[in-house]
PDB file of C-alpha atoms in Angstrom:
ATOM      1  CA  UNK A 629      -0.035  -0.111  -0.097  1.00 51.00           C
ATOM      2  CA  UNK A 630       0.889   3.582   0.204  1.00 51.00           C
ATOM      3  CA  UNK A 631       2.881   3.679   3.525  1.00 51.00           C
ATOM      4  CA  UNK A 632       6.018   5.151   2.465  1.00 55.00           C
ATOM      5  CA  UNK A 633       4.096   8.689   1.794  1.00 55.00           C
ATOM      6  CA  UNK A 634       2.819   8.095  -1.513  1.00 54.00           C
ATOM      7  CA  UNK A 635      -1.101   9.471  -2.072  1.00 56.00           C
ATOM      8  CA  UNK A 636      -2.955   6.736  -3.474  1.00 57.00           C
ATOM      9  CA  UNK A 637      -6.588   8.143  -4.981  1.00 57.00           C
ATOM     10  CA  UNK A 638      -8.589   5.117  -5.575  1.00 56.00           C
ATOM     11  CA  UNK A 639     -12.090   5.019  -6.090  1.00 54.00           C
ATOM     12  CA  UNK A 640     -13.870   2.141  -4.023  1.00 52.00           C
ATOM     13  CA  UNK A 641     -14.728   0.268  -6.777  1.00 49.00           C
ATOM     14  CA  UNK A 642     -10.368  -0.390  -7.738  1.00 53.00           C
ATOM     15  CA  UNK A 643     -10.022  -0.928  -3.928  1.00 49.00           C
ATOM     16  CA  UNK A 644     -11.985  -3.947  -4.116  1.00 49.00           C
ATOM     17  CA  UNK A 645     -10.698  -5.008  -7.582  1.00 50.00           C
ATOM     18  CA  UNK A 646      -6.263  -4.279  -6.884  1.00 50.00           C
ATOM     19  CA  UNK A 647      -7.286  -5.640  -3.246  1.00 50.00           C
ATOM     20  CA  UNK A 648      -6.804  -9.691  -2.334  1.00 50.00           C
ATOM     21  CA  UNK A 649      -9.340 -11.738  -0.394  1.00 50.00           C
ATOM     22  CA  UNK A 650      -9.218 -11.920   3.153  1.00 52.00           C
ATOM     23  CA  UNK A 651     -10.839 -13.976   5.777  1.00 54.00           C
ATOM     24  CA  UNK A 652     -12.760 -11.459   6.321  1.00 53.00           C
ATOM     25  CA  UNK A 653     -14.151 -10.547   3.027  1.00 57.00           C
ATOM     26  CA  UNK A 654     -15.138 -14.190   2.306  1.00 57.00           C
ATOM     27  CA  UNK A 655     -16.469 -14.530   5.511  1.00 56.00           C
ATOM     28  CA  UNK A 656     -19.466 -11.322   4.473  1.00 55.00           C
ATOM     29  CA  UNK A 657     -19.752 -12.289   0.658  1.00 58.00           C
ATOM     30  CA  UNK A 658     -20.946 -15.956   2.405  1.00 55.00           C
ATOM     31  CA  UNK A 659     -22.797 -13.829   4.969  1.00 54.00           C
ATOM     32  CA  UNK A 660     -24.797 -11.474   1.993  1.00 55.00           C
ATOM     33  CA  UNK A 661     -25.083 -14.960  -0.021  1.00 54.00           C
ATOM     34  CA  UNK A 662     -27.090 -16.651   2.321  1.00 53.00           C
ATOM     35  CA  UNK A 663     -29.191 -13.262   4.145  1.00 51.00           C
ATOM     36  CA  UNK A 664     -30.329 -13.161  -0.574  1.00 51.00           C
ATOM     37  CA  UNK A 665     -31.272 -17.266   0.333  1.00 51.00           C
ATOM     38  CA  UNK A 666     -33.151 -16.648   3.110  1.00 49.00           C
ATOM     39  CA  UNK A 667     -35.477 -14.506   1.207  1.00 49.00           C
ATOM     40  CA  UNK A 668     -36.023 -15.936  -0.839  1.00 49.00           C
ATOM     41  CA  UNK A 669     -37.130 -18.752   0.657  1.00 49.00           C
ATOM     42  CA  UNK A 670     -40.041 -16.826   3.117  1.00 49.00           C
ATOM     43  CA  UNK A 671     -41.294 -15.032  -0.092  1.00 51.00           C
ATOM     44  CA  UNK A 672     -41.939 -19.394  -0.986  1.00 53.00           C
ATOM     45  CA  UNK A 673     -43.961 -20.129   2.666  1.00 57.00           C
ATOM     46  CA  UNK A 674     -47.188 -19.921   2.533  1.00 61.00           C
ATOM     47  CA  UNK A 675     -48.706 -20.251   6.069  1.00 65.00           C
ATOM     48  CA  UNK A 676     -52.411 -19.493   6.474  1.00 66.00           C
ATOM     49  CA  UNK A 677     -52.661 -17.553  10.470  1.00 67.00           C
ATOM     50  CA  UNK A 678     -56.108 -18.039  11.908  1.00 70.00           C
ATOM     51  CA  UNK A 679     -57.510 -14.816  13.349  1.00 65.00           C
ATOM     52  CA  UNK A 680     -60.107 -14.942  15.898  1.00 63.00           C
ATOM     53  CA  UNK A 681     -61.666 -11.543  16.953  1.00 58.00           C
ATOM     54  CA  UNK A 682     -61.309 -11.062  20.351  1.00 59.00           C
ATOM     55  CA  UNK A 683     -64.052  -9.259  21.721  1.00 52.00           C
ATOM     56  CA  UNK A 684     -64.134  -5.615  23.627  1.00 58.00           C
ATOM     57  CA  UNK A 685     -62.699  -5.577  26.819  1.00 72.00           C
ATOM     58  CA  UNK A 686     -65.414  -3.743  29.695  1.00 68.00           C
ATOM     59  CA  UNK A 687     -63.353  -0.409  29.129  1.00 71.00           C
ATOM     60  CA  UNK A 688     -63.993  -0.339  25.380  1.00 72.00           C
ATOM     61  CA  UNK A 689     -67.804  -0.897  25.693  1.00 74.00           C
ATOM     62  CA  UNK A 690     -67.977   1.408  28.620  1.00 81.00           C
ATOM     63  CA  UNK A 691     -65.961   4.243  26.066  1.00 81.00           C
ATOM     64  CA  UNK A 692     -68.067   3.162  23.072  1.00 82.00           C
ATOM     65  CA  UNK A 693     -71.139   3.994  25.215  1.00 85.00           C
ATOM     66  CA  UNK A 694     -70.314   6.859  26.337  1.00 84.00           C
ATOM     67  CA  UNK A 695     -69.825   7.464  22.054  1.00 85.00           C
ATOM     68  CA  UNK A 696     -72.847   6.820  22.042  1.00 86.00           C
ATOM     69  CA  UNK A 697     -74.583   8.744  25.126  1.00 87.00           C
ATOM     70  CA  UNK A 698     -72.663  12.317  24.163  1.00 86.00           C
ATOM     71  CA  UNK A 699     -74.244  12.012  20.171  1.00 85.00           C
ATOM     72  CA  UNK A 700     -77.575  12.837  21.531  1.00 85.00           C
ATOM     73  CA  UNK A 701     -76.462  15.594  24.649  1.00 87.00           C
ATOM     74  CA  UNK A 702     -76.352  18.427  24.476  1.00 88.00           C
ATOM     75  CA  UNK A 703     -73.059  20.272  26.909  1.00 89.00           C
ATOM     76  CA  UNK A 704     -73.379  23.592  28.225  1.00 91.00           C
ATOM     77  CA  UNK A 705     -70.326  24.414  26.531  1.00 91.00           C
ATOM     78  CA  UNK A 706     -70.742  25.279  22.974  1.00 91.00           C
ATOM     79  CA  UNK A 707     -68.992  23.273  20.080  1.00 90.00           C
ATOM     80  CA  UNK A 708     -68.109  25.857  18.263  1.00 91.00           C
ATOM     81  CA  UNK A 709     -67.043  27.379  21.227  1.00 93.00           C
ATOM     82  CA  UNK A 710     -64.959  24.161  21.326  1.00 93.00           C
ATOM     83  CA  UNK A 711     -63.850  23.731  17.962  1.00 93.00           C
ATOM     84  CA  UNK A 712     -61.987  27.536  18.168  1.00 93.00           C
ATOM     85  CA  UNK A 713     -60.199  27.219  21.181  1.00 93.00           C
ATOM     86  CA  UNK A 714     -59.528  24.312  19.606  1.00 92.00           C
ATOM     87  CA  UNK A 715     -58.383  25.558  15.749  1.00 92.00           C
ATOM     88  CA  UNK A 716     -56.200  28.389  18.718  1.00 94.00           C
ATOM     89  CA  UNK A 717     -55.140  25.961  20.202  1.00 92.00           C
ATOM     90  CA  UNK A 718     -53.393  23.933  16.709  1.00 92.00           C
ATOM     91  CA  UNK A 719     -55.820  21.297  16.298  1.00 88.00           C
ATOM     92  CA  UNK A 720     -56.411  21.052  12.313  1.00 82.00           C
ATOM     93  CA  UNK A 721     -59.473  19.206  12.517  1.00 80.00           C
ATOM     94  CA  UNK A 722     -61.101  18.526  15.215  1.00 81.00           C
ATOM     95  CA  UNK A 723     -63.767  15.204  15.609  1.00 87.00           C
ATOM     96  CA  UNK A 724     -67.247  15.780  16.250  1.00 87.00           C
ATOM     97  CA  UNK A 725     -67.053  13.028  18.900  1.00 88.00           C
ATOM     98  CA  UNK A 726     -64.099  14.347  20.408  1.00 89.00           C
ATOM     99  CA  UNK A 727     -65.444  18.059  20.359  1.00 91.00           C
ATOM    100  CA  UNK A 728     -68.380  16.896  22.092  1.00 91.00           C
ATOM    101  CA  UNK A 729     -65.621  14.868  24.516  1.00 91.00           C
ATOM    102  CA  UNK A 730     -64.192  17.972  25.456  1.00 92.00           C
ATOM    103  CA  UNK A 731     -66.749  19.692  25.574  1.00 93.00           C
ATOM    104  CA  UNK A 732     -68.644  18.266  28.652  1.00 92.00           C
ATOM    105  CA  UNK A 733     -64.825  17.431  29.994  1.00 93.00           C
ATOM    106  CA  UNK A 734     -65.037  21.239  30.161  1.00 93.00           C
ATOM    107  CA  UNK A 735     -68.080  22.148  31.546  1.00 94.00           C
ATOM    108  CA  UNK A 736     -67.589  18.742  34.412  1.00 94.00           C
ATOM    109  CA  UNK A 737     -64.292  20.810  35.473  1.00 94.00           C
ATOM    110  CA  UNK A 738     -66.036  24.298  35.292  1.00 94.00           C
ATOM    111  CA  UNK A 739     -68.526  22.736  37.940  1.00 95.00           C
ATOM    112  CA  UNK A 740     -66.834  21.294  39.946  1.00 95.00           C
ATOM    113  CA  UNK A 741     -64.825  24.303  40.804  1.00 94.00           C
ATOM    114  CA  UNK A 742     -68.123  26.381  40.927  1.00 94.00           C
ATOM    115  CA  UNK A 743     -68.930  23.927  43.662  1.00 94.00           C
ATOM    116  CA  UNK A 744     -66.186  23.804  45.624  1.00 94.00           C
ATOM    117  CA  UNK A 745     -66.668  28.210  45.234  1.00 93.00           C
ATOM    118  CA  UNK A 746     -70.422  27.443  46.805  1.00 92.00           C
ATOM    119  CA  UNK A 747     -68.667  25.333  49.258  1.00 91.00           C
ATOM    120  CA  UNK A 748     -65.857  27.719  50.958  1.00 90.00           C
ATOM    121  CA  UNK A 749     -69.010  30.090  50.820  1.00 89.00           C
ATOM    122  CA  UNK A 750     -71.497  28.677  52.856  1.00 88.00           C
ATOM    123  CA  UNK A 751     -68.619  27.387  55.063  1.00 88.00           C
ATOM    124  CA  UNK A 752     -67.538  31.113  55.400  1.00 84.00           C
ATOM    125  CA  UNK A 753     -71.289  32.172  56.050  1.00 80.00           C
ATOM    126  CA  UNK A 754     -71.207  29.814  58.515  1.00 80.00           C
ATOM    127  CA  UNK A 755     -68.052  30.871  60.173  1.00 78.00           C
ATOM    128  CA  UNK A 756     -69.556  34.798  61.171  1.00 74.00           C
ATOM    129  CA  UNK A 757     -72.441  33.678  62.271  1.00 69.00           C
ATOM    130  CA  UNK A 758     -71.431  32.583  64.705  1.00 71.00           C
ATOM    131  CA  UNK A 759     -68.177  34.631  65.827  1.00 71.00           C
ATOM    132  CA  UNK A 760     -70.683  36.916  65.633  1.00 64.00           C
ATOM    133  CA  UNK A 761     -72.344  35.378  69.298  1.00 61.00           C
ATOM    134  CA  UNK A 762     -75.561  37.343  67.966  1.00 55.00           C
ATOM    135  CA  UNK A 763     -78.058  37.420  64.485  1.00 53.00           C
ATOM    136  CA  UNK A 764     -80.755  38.638  63.403  1.00 55.00           C
ATOM    137  CA  UNK A 765     -84.410  37.119  62.584  1.00 54.00           C
ATOM    138  CA  UNK A 766     -83.050  37.556  58.683  1.00 55.00           C
ATOM    139  CA  UNK A 767     -79.828  35.827  59.347  1.00 52.00           C
ATOM    140  CA  UNK A 768     -82.021  32.797  60.801  1.00 58.00           C
ATOM    141  CA  UNK A 769     -83.636  32.037  57.613  1.00 59.00           C
ATOM    142  CA  UNK A 770     -83.427  28.438  56.310  1.00 64.00           C
ATOM    143  CA  UNK A 771     -80.617  27.474  55.141  1.00 62.00           C
ATOM    144  CA  UNK A 772     -82.015  26.139  52.131  1.00 68.00           C
ATOM    145  CA  UNK A 773     -84.035  29.572  51.614  1.00 71.00           C
ATOM    146  CA  UNK A 774     -80.258  31.651  51.473  1.00 79.00           C
ATOM    147  CA  UNK A 775     -78.921  32.302  48.099  1.00 85.00           C
ATOM    148  CA  UNK A 776     -75.153  32.422  47.526  1.00 85.00           C
ATOM    149  CA  UNK A 777     -73.435  35.219  45.382  1.00 86.00           C
ATOM    150  CA  UNK A 778     -69.977  33.689  44.193  1.00 87.00           C
ATOM    151  CA  UNK A 779     -67.204  36.205  45.165  1.00 86.00           C
ATOM    152  CA  UNK A 780     -64.080  35.980  44.313  1.00 88.00           C
ATOM    153  CA  UNK A 781     -62.797  35.081  48.540  1.00 88.00           C
ATOM    154  CA  UNK A 782     -64.081  31.691  47.525  1.00 89.00           C
ATOM    155  CA  UNK A 783     -63.542  31.240  43.941  1.00 91.00           C
ATOM    156  CA  UNK A 784     -59.976  31.835  45.015  1.00 91.00           C
ATOM    157  CA  UNK A 785     -59.918  28.917  46.790  1.00 91.00           C
ATOM    158  CA  UNK A 786     -61.986  26.909  44.703  1.00 92.00           C
ATOM    159  CA  UNK A 787     -59.634  27.708  41.438  1.00 93.00           C
ATOM    160  CA  UNK A 788     -56.818  26.854  43.839  1.00 92.00           C
ATOM    161  CA  UNK A 789     -57.254  23.236  44.782  1.00 91.00           C
ATOM    162  CA  UNK A 790     -57.784  22.587  40.646  1.00 91.00           C
ATOM    163  CA  UNK A 791     -54.056  24.053  40.485  1.00 91.00           C
ATOM    164  CA  UNK A 792     -54.881  27.755  39.407  1.00 92.00           C
ATOM    165  CA  UNK A 793     -53.680  30.409  40.437  1.00 91.00           C
ATOM    166  CA  UNK A 794     -55.563  34.335  40.371  1.00 88.00           C
ATOM    167  CA  UNK A 795     -54.318  37.691  41.719  1.00 84.00           C
ATOM    168  CA  UNK A 796     -55.684  40.621  41.982  1.00 77.00           C
ATOM    169  CA  UNK A 797     -54.932  43.054  40.373  1.00 79.00           C
ATOM    170  CA  UNK A 798     -53.623  46.355  42.628  1.00 78.00           C
ATOM    171  CA  UNK A 799     -55.874  49.102  43.389  1.00 79.00           C
ATOM    172  CA  UNK A 800     -54.101  52.200  43.661  1.00 73.00           C
ATOM    173  CA  UNK A 801     -56.686  55.525  44.854  1.00 66.00           C
TER     174      UNK A 801
END
């Protein structure tokens, strides 16, 4: 070879033609020929596989039933709003069943937050009544007759329970 410092320019074809075959080269060639022989044998094999249809698992059946029920249910969050928000988030095309499922999930999330805020409001109002010690006849209404107002005091802890941090802006006079 070029061990004395000569520059040798050979193409891969020239090097294969001019080089002597070593044992490694012979092994590689025999392996390659064996691989090509194996692929031909696979084409000749005709194997009949019996495929059984496995019945759906109970979870898959539940999902199918849920999807059937969602087609008839009209959620509080409109589908048009959900589609608009999904497109803003980067979804190109959306399936109507997926839109309905996301709408129902959003409705559930909102109702959980509002329910938690109502519970905070009820506990806060009962704590205020018991701490004052005296109350007028107006405050002794039946709890079912009482009307509650959603306030930020109740909404902030409910949102915090769900991982949403709300900060009121500072008020400058």
